[in-house]
Amino acid sequence: MDESAPERTMALGRDGAALPVDAPPGECRIGLYREGEAVRSASTLAEARAALDGDDRPMVWIEMTEPDRSQLLEASGLFDLPLLAVEDAIVAHQRPKVETYGEVLFLVLRPAEYDEDRESVRIGEIHVFATHDLVITIRHDTRTDFEGIRTRLRDDPRMAGHGVLGVVYAVLDRVVDDYAPTIAGLQDDVDEVESQVFAGEKGASRRTYRLARELILLQRAVDPLGRVLDELMVPLDRSGHGGPVIRGPHAGMRDELREHLRDVADHVTVAREHVDGFRQLLQNIMSVESSLVDRAQNEAMKKVSSWGGILVVPTLISSIYGMNIAPQSGFHWMFSWPLTLAGMALASLTLYLVFKRNDWL
């Protein structure tokens, strides 16, 4: 694989882009299913290949967690996976997408988790290869509950009866459902930072900016899913022409699966609306905070200017009286100094009342 692939420097997360050469082998779980029920497991990829070449041809689900390069290359050779898609799986940090390579469906998903303490969104990655009676799921940097997916398929024979497409739907549905707690966590923090801004607390600007960055990460994971779902419905509308030939439900059950995918599309729309709303709200919060800062600065300048105006009058009178009026008849009059002070005090008091009435003080 090309080490200089541009995807290596265009990672959507915070970590490095590609699997390290010396990465340890990841966990590989292989299940064989017939008519939606698990019949047995396989211990190696070669054993799974042999099962697919047998007469009964069960559906095979290979679940790989943090695989190393050798495992992915072995799977590519045994199951004739497209090299470009395998390179994407090795490089990792792809944007959500769905592609077809002949009879192979390749799907990239970006699950999300929210760390309440650090107020950060953690974006993982799931790759799915689906063809005929085989589905391979590859997890990178995510704690998506695949055990829950297996339990769901085991407890729902109709969903499991959709075959490979049923597994693809279950994985997609789990990823989209997991956006809900992430969005809920962000909602709480956005509400908190809004209260901080109006309370004039320090540090609100930095927190607002940080949340905006986290929302951008989540938006990159959620926004492309609408197009992904549209493309994913294409195999359901084709009769084996021009797309991947995936053994799955008969015509009646395909309509049911299409309805399930539309339900997922509705959830994606809701998630996108929340993310867009949060970004707009944070932009408004930053604008409001900037206005509040400007207003506070204006209030301070009005007070400084008012006190300056009050003080400049007695200063002006005393400087002119003391430096420019030569001693003359009445200069040493006993009331001249008290009257001068009284005039300065009266002028200052008048200015003070004027500024106070105009709410400058």
mmCIF file of C-alpha atoms in Angstrom:
data_model
loop_
_atom_site.group_PDB
_atom_site.id
_atom_site.type_symbol
_atom_site.label_atom_id
_atom_site.label_comp_id
_atom_site.label_asym_id
_atom_site.label_seq_id
_atom_site.Cartn_x
_atom_site.Cartn_y
_atom_site.Cartn_z
ATOM 1 C CA MET A 1 0.000 0.000 0.000
ATOM 2 C CA ASP A 2 1.111 3.534 -0.757
ATOM 3 C CA GLU A 3 2.571 5.078 2.404
ATOM 4 C CA SER A 4 2.265 8.557 0.883
ATOM 5 C CA ALA A 5 -1.491 8.336 0.307
ATOM 6 C CA PRO A 6 -3.058 11.769 0.808
ATOM 7 C CA GLU A 7 -5.629 10.273 3.174
ATOM 8 C CA ARG A 8 -2.855 9.872 5.729
ATOM 9 C CA THR A 9 -2.712 13.636 6.147
ATOM 10 C CA MET A 10 -6.468 14.228 5.909
ATOM 11 C CA ALA A 11 -7.579 12.343 9.005
ATOM 12 C CA LEU A 12 -10.986 13.269 10.357
ATOM 13 C CA GLY A 13 -9.979 12.633 13.939
ATOM 14 C CA ARG A 14 -7.123 13.639 16.185
ATOM 15 C CA ASP A 15 -4.928 10.562 15.851
ATOM 16 C CA GLY A 16 -2.657 9.270 13.121
ATOM 17 C CA ALA A 17 -4.175 8.214 9.844
ATOM 18 C CA ALA A 18 -2.893 4.738 9.118
ATOM 19 C CA LEU A 19 -2.370 1.476 10.917
ATOM 20 C CA PRO A 20 1.219 1.260 12.146
ATOM 21 C CA VAL A 21 3.327 -1.375 10.485
ATOM 22 C CA ASP A 22 4.147 -3.016 13.821
ATOM 23 C CA ALA A 23 0.538 -3.028 15.120
ATOM 24 C CA PRO A 24 -0.357 -6.272 16.942
ATOM 25 C CA PRO A 25 -2.997 -8.557 15.417
ATOM 26 C CA GLY A 26 -6.526 -7.588 16.389
ATOM 27 C CA GLU A 27 -9.402 -9.725 17.532
ATOM 28 C CA CYS A 28 -11.192 -11.669 14.795
ATOM 29 C CA ARG A 29 -14.570 -13.301 15.434
ATOM 30 C CA ILE A 30 -16.163 -15.442 12.725
ATOM 31 C CA GLY A 31 -19.757 -16.667 12.804
ATOM 32 C CA LEU A 32 -21.579 -18.909 10.338
ATOM 33 C CA TYR A 33 -25.344 -18.414 9.949
ATOM 34 C CA ARG A 34 -28.073 -20.301 8.170
ATOM 35 C CA GLU A 35 -31.573 -18.876 7.747
ATOM 36 C CA GLY A 36 -30.768 -16.221 10.307
ATOM 37 C CA GLU A 37 -29.542 -18.577 13.014
ATOM 38 C CA ALA A 38 -25.935 -19.015 14.134
ATOM 39 C CA VAL A 39 -24.891 -22.590 13.408
ATOM 40 C CA ARG A 40 -21.233 -22.538 14.386
ATOM 41 C CA SER A 41 -18.101 -20.428 14.432
ATOM 42 C CA ALA A 42 -14.813 -20.587 12.591
ATOM 43 C CA SER A 43 -11.377 -20.026 14.048
ATOM 44 C CA THR A 44 -9.526 -18.781 10.967
ATOM 45 C CA LEU A 45 -10.217 -16.835 7.813
ATOM 46 C CA ALA A 46 -9.197 -19.856 5.743
ATOM 47 C CA GLU A 47 -11.848 -21.940 7.499
ATOM 48 C CA ALA A 48 -14.445 -19.307 6.685
ATOM 49 C CA ARG A 49 -13.348 -19.367 3.037
ATOM 50 C CA ALA A 50 -13.727 -23.147 2.994
ATOM 51 C CA ALA A 51 -17.248 -22.860 4.423
ATOM 52 C CA LEU A 52 -18.226 -20.463 1.642
ATOM 53 C CA ASP A 53 -16.830 -22.869 -0.947
ATOM 54 C CA GLY A 54 -18.872 -25.764 0.488
ATOM 55 C CA ASP A 55 -22.179 -27.032 -0.827
ATOM 56 C CA ASP A 56 -24.439 -25.568 1.892
ATOM 57 C CA ARG A 57 -22.883 -22.048 1.654
ATOM 58 C CA PRO A 58 -23.835 -20.469 4.996
ATOM 59 C CA MET A 59 -23.765 -16.731 5.516
ATOM 60 C CA VAL A 60 -20.430 -15.743 7.088
ATOM 61 C CA TRP A 61 -19.982 -12.727 9.343
ATOM 62 C CA ILE A 62 -16.360 -11.836 10.073
ATOM 63 C CA GLU A 63 -15.955 -9.236 12.801
ATOM 64 C CA MET A 64 -12.462 -7.737 12.989
ATOM 65 C CA THR A 65 -11.451 -5.345 15.763
ATOM 66 C CA GLU A 66 -8.329 -3.206 15.265
ATOM 67 C CA PRO A 67 -6.842 -5.644 12.713
ATOM 68 C CA ASP A 68 -3.262 -5.293 11.582
ATOM 69 C CA ARG A 69 -2.159 -5.003 7.975
ATOM 70 C CA SER A 70 -1.453 -8.692 7.534
ATOM 71 C CA GLN A 71 -4.966 -9.645 8.651
ATOM 72 C CA LEU A 72 -6.558 -7.221 6.200
ATOM 73 C CA LEU A 73 -4.328 -8.342 3.356
ATOM 74 C CA GLU A 74 -5.093 -11.975 4.121
ATOM 75 C CA ALA A 75 -8.830 -11.264 4.054
ATOM 76 C CA SER A 76 -8.375 -9.396 0.777
ATOM 77 C CA GLY A 77 -6.656 -12.357 -0.838
ATOM 78 C CA LEU A 78 -9.061 -15.013 0.448
ATOM 79 C CA PHE A 79 -12.303 -13.189 -0.329
ATOM 80 C CA ASP A 80 -11.278 -11.198 -3.424
ATOM 81 C CA LEU A 81 -11.883 -7.845 -1.819
ATOM 82 C CA PRO A 82 -11.180 -4.765 -3.967
ATOM 83 C CA LEU A 83 -7.677 -3.438 -3.348
ATOM 84 C CA LEU A 84 -8.747 0.211 -3.286
ATOM 85 C CA ALA A 85 -11.282 -0.499 -0.560
ATOM 86 C CA VAL A 86 -8.771 -2.548 1.408
ATOM 87 C CA GLU A 87 -6.311 0.354 1.161
ATOM 88 C CA ASP A 88 -9.023 2.598 2.612
ATOM 89 C CA ALA A 89 -9.455 0.148 5.473
ATOM 90 C CA ILE A 90 -5.704 0.174 6.141
ATOM 91 C CA VAL A 91 -5.267 3.937 5.830
ATOM 92 C CA ALA A 92 -8.462 4.453 7.866
ATOM 93 C CA HIS A 93 -10.008 7.827 8.729
ATOM 94 C CA GLN A 94 -12.206 7.895 5.642
ATOM 95 C CA ARG A 95 -15.338 10.001 5.404
ATOM 96 C CA PRO A 96 -18.671 8.121 5.619
ATOM 97 C CA LYS A 97 -19.441 6.689 2.210
ATOM 98 C CA VAL A 98 -20.794 3.690 0.324
ATOM 99 C CA GLU A 99 -19.162 2.335 -2.806
ATOM 100 C CA THR A 100 -19.683 -0.661 -5.055
ATOM 101 C CA TYR A 101 -16.831 -2.615 -6.613
ATOM 102 C CA GLY A 102 -18.412 -5.125 -8.953
ATOM 103 C CA GLU A 103 -20.252 -7.486 -6.610
ATOM 104 C CA VAL A 104 -18.787 -6.001 -3.415
ATOM 105 C CA LEU A 105 -20.498 -3.361 -1.318
ATOM 106 C CA PHE A 106 -18.098 -1.208 0.730
ATOM 107 C CA LEU A 107 -19.464 0.969 3.523
ATOM 108 C CA VAL A 108 -17.668 3.395 5.847
ATOM 109 C CA LEU A 109 -19.354 4.655 9.028
ATOM 110 C CA ARG A 110 -18.146 7.051 11.723
ATOM 111 C CA PRO A 111 -19.558 6.227 15.165
ATOM 112 C CA ALA A 112 -19.277 8.896 17.848
ATOM 113 C CA GLU A 113 -18.897 8.964 21.627
ATOM 114 C CA TYR A 114 -18.959 11.971 23.933
ATOM 115 C CA ASP A 115 -16.623 12.416 26.882
ATOM 116 C CA GLU A 116 -18.534 14.511 29.407
ATOM 117 C CA ASP A 117 -15.498 15.278 31.561
ATOM 118 C CA ARG A 118 -13.271 16.472 28.724
ATOM 119 C CA GLU A 119 -16.169 17.814 26.635
ATOM 120 C CA SER A 120 -14.780 16.121 23.558
ATOM 121 C CA VAL A 121 -16.288 14.034 20.770
ATOM 122 C CA ARG A 122 -14.444 10.815 19.998
ATOM 123 C CA ILE A 123 -14.940 9.665 16.415
ATOM 124 C CA GLY A 124 -14.278 6.031 15.536
ATOM 125 C CA GLU A 125 -14.571 4.189 12.258
ATOM 126 C CA ILE A 126 -16.307 1.074 10.979
ATOM 127 C CA HIS A 127 -15.732 -0.458 7.556
ATOM 128 C CA VAL A 128 -18.135 -3.001 6.107
ATOM 129 C CA PHE A 129 -17.528 -5.316 3.135
ATOM 130 C CA ALA A 130 -20.643 -7.154 1.931
ATOM 131 C CA THR A 131 -21.032 -9.578 -0.950
ATOM 132 C CA HIS A 132 -23.066 -12.701 -1.669
ATOM 133 C CA ASP A 133 -23.065 -14.617 1.634
ATOM 134 C CA LEU A 134 -20.218 -12.718 3.289
ATOM 135 C CA VAL A 135 -20.079 -9.616 5.468
ATOM 136 C CA ILE A 136 -16.849 -8.333 7.019
ATOM 137 C CA THR A 137 -16.996 -5.587 9.632
ATOM 138 C CA ILE A 138 -13.801 -3.800 10.669
ATOM 139 C CA ARG A 139 -13.709 -1.565 13.746
ATOM 140 C CA HIS A 140 -11.132 1.145 14.353
ATOM 141 C CA ASP A 141 -10.971 3.153 17.565
ATOM 142 C CA THR A 142 -14.589 2.636 18.615
ATOM 143 C CA ARG A 143 -16.479 0.917 21.401
ATOM 144 C CA THR A 144 -19.637 0.323 19.375
ATOM 145 C CA ASP A 145 -21.525 -2.552 20.980
ATOM 146 C CA PHE A 146 -21.340 -5.390 18.429
ATOM 147 C CA GLU A 147 -22.413 -7.874 21.068
ATOM 148 C CA GLY A 148 -25.709 -5.990 21.207
ATOM 149 C CA ILE A 149 -25.968 -6.251 17.415
ATOM 150 C CA ARG A 150 -25.489 -10.030 17.537
ATOM 151 C CA THR A 151 -28.059 -10.304 20.320
ATOM 152 C CA ARG A 152 -30.541 -8.291 18.291
ATOM 153 C CA LEU A 153 -30.103 -10.537 15.262
ATOM 154 C CA ARG A 154 -30.423 -13.621 17.445
ATOM 155 C CA ASP A 155 -33.622 -12.369 19.073
ATOM 156 C CA ASP A 156 -35.173 -11.080 15.851
ATOM 157 C CA PRO A 157 -35.368 -13.903 13.285
ATOM 158 C CA ARG A 158 -37.008 -11.655 10.695
ATOM 159 C CA MET A 159 -34.125 -9.205 10.810
ATOM 160 C CA ALA A 160 -31.594 -12.023 10.703
ATOM 161 C CA GLY A 161 -33.532 -13.449 7.761
ATOM 162 C CA HIS A 162 -32.506 -10.460 5.674
ATOM 163 C CA GLY A 163 -29.097 -12.097 5.434
ATOM 164 C CA VAL A 164 -26.068 -9.933 4.716
ATOM 165 C CA LEU A 165 -28.206 -6.825 4.264
ATOM 166 C CA GLY A 166 -29.767 -7.466 7.674
ATOM 167 C CA VAL A 167 -26.314 -7.353 9.266
ATOM 168 C CA VAL A 168 -25.440 -4.179 7.335
ATOM 169 C CA TYR A 169 -28.676 -2.560 8.507
ATOM 170 C CA ALA A 170 -28.143 -3.623 12.139
ATOM 171 C CA VAL A 171 -24.629 -2.133 12.185
ATOM 172 C CA LEU A 172 -25.812 1.090 10.555
ATOM 173 C CA ASP A 173 -28.766 1.380 12.919
ATOM 174 C CA ARG A 174 -26.510 0.902 15.970
ATOM 175 C CA VAL A 175 -24.096 3.610 14.793
ATOM 176 C CA VAL A 176 -26.923 6.091 14.198
ATOM 177 C CA ASP A 177 -28.625 5.262 17.521
ATOM 178 C CA ASP A 178 -25.345 5.909 19.339
ATOM 179 C CA TYR A 179 -25.390 9.507 18.102
ATOM 180 C CA ALA A 180 -28.297 10.186 20.494
ATOM 181 C CA PRO A 181 -26.288 10.165 23.781
ATOM 182 C CA THR A 182 -23.544 12.198 22.102
ATOM 183 C CA ILE A 183 -26.069 14.817 21.036
ATOM 184 C CA ALA A 184 -27.654 14.794 24.508
ATOM 185 C CA GLY A 185 -24.270 15.420 26.129
ATOM 186 C CA LEU A 186 -23.531 18.280 23.749
ATOM 187 C CA GLN A 187 -26.985 19.735 24.411
ATOM 188 C CA ASP A 188 -26.273 19.915 28.151
ATOM 189 C CA ASP A 189 -22.915 21.614 27.628
ATOM 190 C CA VAL A 190 -24.284 24.100 25.086
ATOM 191 C CA ASP A 191 -27.026 25.051 27.560
ATOM 192 C CA GLU A 192 -24.417 25.476 30.296
ATOM 193 C CA VAL A 193 -22.144 27.693 28.209
ATOM 194 C CA GLU A 194 -25.140 29.822 27.232
ATOM 195 C CA SER A 195 -25.880 30.413 30.921
ATOM 196 C CA GLN A 196 -22.196 31.207 31.535
ATOM 197 C CA VAL A 197 -22.172 33.858 28.827
ATOM 198 C CA PHE A 198 -25.217 35.689 30.171
ATOM 199 C CA ALA A 199 -23.865 35.412 33.719
ATOM 200 C CA GLY A 200 -20.625 37.045 32.557
ATOM 201 C CA GLU A 201 -18.444 34.177 33.801
ATOM 202 C CA LYS A 202 -14.825 34.029 32.715
ATOM 203 C CA GLY A 203 -13.717 31.245 30.376
ATOM 204 C CA ALA A 204 -17.022 31.085 28.496
ATOM 205 C CA SER A 205 -15.377 32.151 25.212
ATOM 206 C CA ARG A 206 -12.828 29.361 25.288
ATOM 207 C CA ARG A 207 -15.460 26.784 26.171
ATOM 208 C CA THR A 208 -17.742 27.983 23.384
ATOM 209 C CA TYR A 209 -14.945 27.726 20.825
ATOM 210 C CA ARG A 210 -14.007 24.255 22.034
ATOM 211 C CA LEU A 211 -17.588 23.013 21.740
ATOM 212 C CA ALA A 212 -17.786 24.462 18.226
ATOM 213 C CA ARG A 213 -14.742 22.406 17.232
ATOM 214 C CA GLU A 214 -16.301 19.240 18.661
ATOM 215 C CA LEU A 215 -19.492 19.906 16.723
ATOM 216 C CA ILE A 216 -17.497 20.137 13.498
ATOM 217 C CA LEU A 217 -16.127 16.641 14.153
ATOM 218 C CA LEU A 218 -19.610 15.272 14.773
ATOM 219 C CA GLN A 219 -20.977 17.059 11.719
ATOM 220 C CA ARG A 220 -18.354 15.393 9.519
ATOM 221 C CA ALA A 221 -19.568 12.024 10.758
ATOM 222 C CA VAL A 222 -23.304 12.700 10.444
ATOM 223 C CA ASP A 223 -23.794 14.879 7.359
ATOM 224 C CA PRO A 224 -22.706 12.349 4.674
ATOM 225 C CA LEU A 225 -25.029 9.625 6.013
ATOM 226 C CA GLY A 226 -28.046 10.915 4.091
ATOM 227 C CA ARG A 227 -26.321 10.193 0.800
ATOM 228 C CA VAL A 228 -24.969 6.908 2.174
ATOM 229 C CA LEU A 229 -28.493 5.695 2.947
ATOM 230 C CA ASP A 230 -29.742 6.725 -0.484
ATOM 231 C CA GLU A 231 -26.933 4.753 -2.108
ATOM 232 C CA LEU A 232 -27.469 1.803 0.225
ATOM 233 C CA MET A 233 -31.064 1.403 -0.941
ATOM 234 C CA VAL A 234 -29.909 0.904 -4.528
ATOM 235 C CA PRO A 235 -29.165 -2.853 -4.119
ATOM 236 C CA LEU A 236 -32.737 -3.284 -2.870
ATOM 237 C CA ASP A 237 -34.116 -1.741 -6.058
ATOM 238 C CA ARG A 238 -31.937 -3.684 -8.484
ATOM 239 C CA SER A 239 -32.520 -7.201 -9.701
ATOM 240 C CA GLY A 240 -28.869 -8.108 -9.757
ATOM 241 C CA HIS A 241 -28.007 -5.732 -12.576
ATOM 242 C CA GLY A 242 -25.381 -3.050 -12.254
ATOM 243 C CA GLY A 243 -24.722 -3.522 -8.573
ATOM 244 C CA PRO A 244 -23.555 -5.952 -5.913
ATOM 245 C CA VAL A 245 -25.301 -9.317 -5.932
ATOM 246 C CA ILE A 246 -26.093 -9.852 -2.270
ATOM 247 C CA ARG A 247 -28.178 -12.812 -1.253
ATOM 248 C CA GLY A 248 -30.780 -11.600 1.143
ATOM 249 C CA PRO A 249 -34.534 -11.231 1.528
ATOM 250 C CA HIS A 250 -37.118 -12.027 -1.100
ATOM 251 C CA ALA A 251 -39.146 -9.232 -2.684
ATOM 252 C CA GLY A 252 -41.657 -8.849 0.155
ATOM 253 C CA MET A 253 -38.964 -8.715 2.821
ATOM 254 C CA ARG A 254 -36.960 -6.227 0.755
ATOM 255 C CA ASP A 255 -39.830 -3.762 1.192
ATOM 256 C CA GLU A 256 -39.623 -4.294 4.950
ATOM 257 C CA LEU A 257 -35.866 -3.712 4.972
ATOM 258 C CA ARG A 258 -36.331 -0.578 2.878
ATOM 259 C CA GLU A 259 -38.736 0.714 5.526
ATOM 260 C CA HIS A 260 -36.135 0.011 8.221
ATOM 261 C CA LEU A 261 -33.543 1.976 6.275
ATOM 262 C CA ARG A 262 -35.972 4.866 5.873
ATOM 263 C CA ASP A 263 -36.428 4.852 9.645
ATOM 264 C CA VAL A 264 -32.657 5.118 10.043
ATOM 265 C CA ALA A 265 -32.697 7.969 7.515
ATOM 266 C CA ASP A 266 -35.244 9.778 9.705
ATOM 267 C CA HIS A 267 -32.938 9.390 12.714
ATOM 268 C CA VAL A 268 -30.031 10.732 10.670
ATOM 269 C CA THR A 269 -32.132 13.752 9.678
ATOM 270 C CA VAL A 270 -32.951 14.435 13.335
ATOM 271 C CA ALA A 271 -29.257 14.150 14.280
ATOM 272 C CA ARG A 272 -28.243 16.517 11.473
ATOM 273 C CA GLU A 273 -30.872 19.039 12.535
ATOM 274 C CA HIS A 274 -29.595 18.935 16.120
ATOM 275 C CA VAL A 275 -25.973 19.402 15.049
ATOM 276 C CA ASP A 276 -26.875 22.266 12.699
ATOM 277 C CA GLY A 277 -28.938 23.832 15.478
ATOM 278 C CA PHE A 278 -26.083 23.557 17.961
ATOM 279 C CA ARG A 279 -23.636 25.199 15.562
ATOM 280 C CA GLN A 280 -26.040 28.058 14.874
ATOM 281 C CA LEU A 281 -26.699 28.459 18.593
ATOM 282 C CA LEU A 282 -22.978 28.572 19.385
ATOM 283 C CA GLN A 283 -22.431 31.161 16.672
ATOM 284 C CA ASN A 284 -25.222 33.227 18.217
ATOM 285 C CA ILE A 285 -23.722 32.753 21.676
ATOM 286 C CA MET A 286 -20.345 33.996 20.443
ATOM 287 C CA SER A 287 -22.026 36.998 18.801
ATOM 288 C CA VAL A 288 -23.967 37.774 21.960
ATOM 289 C CA GLU A 289 -20.842 37.432 24.079
ATOM 290 C CA SER A 290 -18.974 39.806 21.777
ATOM 291 C CA SER A 291 -21.856 42.279 22.071
ATOM 292 C CA LEU A 292 -21.846 41.977 25.851
ATOM 293 C CA VAL A 293 -18.094 42.606 25.971
ATOM 294 C CA ASP A 294 -18.466 45.648 23.713
ATOM 295 C CA ARG A 295 -21.303 46.911 25.863
ATOM 296 C CA ALA A 296 -19.278 46.482 29.044
ATOM 297 C CA GLN A 297 -16.380 48.336 27.461
ATOM 298 C CA ASN A 298 -18.702 51.149 26.364
ATOM 299 C CA GLU A 299 -20.130 51.416 29.871
ATOM 300 C CA ALA A 300 -16.619 51.637 31.293
ATOM 301 C CA MET A 301 -15.633 54.287 28.757
ATOM 302 C CA LYS A 302 -18.750 56.338 29.578
ATOM 303 C CA LYS A 303 -17.884 56.298 33.263
ATOM 304 C CA VAL A 304 -14.262 57.219 32.637
ATOM 305 C CA SER A 305 -15.301 60.003 30.262
ATOM 306 C CA SER A 306 -17.921 61.293 32.731
ATOM 307 C CA TRP A 307 -15.501 61.483 35.645
ATOM 308 C CA GLY A 308 -12.938 63.081 33.361
ATOM 309 C CA GLY A 309 -15.470 65.736 32.359
ATOM 310 C CA ILE A 310 -16.375 66.388 35.991
ATOM 311 C CA LEU A 311 -12.746 66.812 37.025
ATOM 312 C CA VAL A 312 -11.684 68.911 34.061
ATOM 313 C CA VAL A 313 -13.939 71.867 35.034
ATOM 314 C CA PRO A 314 -12.361 72.634 38.460
ATOM 315 C CA THR A 315 -8.957 71.926 36.947
ATOM 316 C CA LEU A 316 -9.603 74.454 34.195
ATOM 317 C CA ILE A 317 -10.949 77.087 36.595
ATOM 318 C CA SER A 318 -8.090 76.718 39.064
ATOM 319 C CA SER A 319 -5.429 76.771 36.365
ATOM 320 C CA ILE A 320 -6.791 79.891 34.663
ATOM 321 C CA TYR A 321 -7.528 81.660 37.967
ATOM 322 C CA GLY A 322 -4.173 80.813 39.515
ATOM 323 C CA MET A 323 -1.865 81.290 36.552
ATOM 324 C CA ASN A 324 -3.430 84.002 34.390
ATOM 325 C CA ILE A 325 -5.074 86.525 36.739
ATOM 326 C CA ALA A 326 -2.514 88.941 38.199
ATOM 327 C CA PRO A 327 -2.935 90.187 41.783
ATOM 328 C CA GLN A 328 -5.216 93.240 41.846
ATOM 329 C CA SER A 329 -7.660 95.057 44.039
ATOM 330 C CA GLY A 330 -9.817 92.450 45.837
ATOM 331 C CA PHE A 331 -7.470 89.602 45.059
ATOM 332 C CA HIS A 332 -6.791 89.128 48.740
ATOM 333 C CA TRP A 333 -10.443 89.490 49.632
ATOM 334 C CA MET A 334 -11.296 86.947 52.340
ATOM 335 C CA PHE A 335 -14.161 85.422 50.320
ATOM 336 C CA SER A 336 -12.402 85.113 46.979
ATOM 337 C CA TRP A 337 -10.943 81.668 47.653
ATOM 338 C CA PRO A 338 -14.131 80.172 49.202
ATOM 339 C CA LEU A 339 -16.223 81.523 46.305
ATOM 340 C CA THR A 340 -13.822 80.053 43.773
ATOM 341 C CA LEU A 341 -13.998 76.644 45.473
ATOM 342 C CA ALA A 342 -17.786 76.912 45.682
ATOM 343 C CA GLY A 343 -17.975 77.706 41.944
ATOM 344 C CA MET A 344 -15.817 74.672 41.083
ATOM 345 C CA ALA A 345 -17.865 72.411 43.357
ATOM 346 C CA LEU A 346 -21.146 73.705 41.879
ATOM 347 C CA ALA A 347 -19.933 73.147 38.315
ATOM 348 C CA SER A 348 -18.771 69.640 39.153
ATOM 349 C CA LEU A 349 -22.051 68.816 40.912
ATOM 350 C CA THR A 350 -24.035 70.059 37.938
ATOM 351 C CA LEU A 351 -22.056 67.876 35.551
ATOM 352 C CA TYR A 352 -22.435 64.893 37.878
ATOM 353 C CA LEU A 353 -26.234 65.291 37.951
ATOM 354 C CA VAL A 354 -26.374 65.662 34.179
ATOM 355 C CA PHE A 355 -24.301 62.495 33.599
ATOM 356 C CA LYS A 356 -26.271 60.587 36.231
ATOM 357 C CA ARG A 357 -29.564 61.551 34.634
ATOM 358 C CA ASN A 358 -28.306 60.313 31.249
ATOM 359 C CA ASP A 359 -27.202 57.016 32.857
ATOM 360 C CA TRP A 360 -23.514 57.576 32.232
ATOM 361 C CA LEU A 361 -22.674 57.079 35.891
#
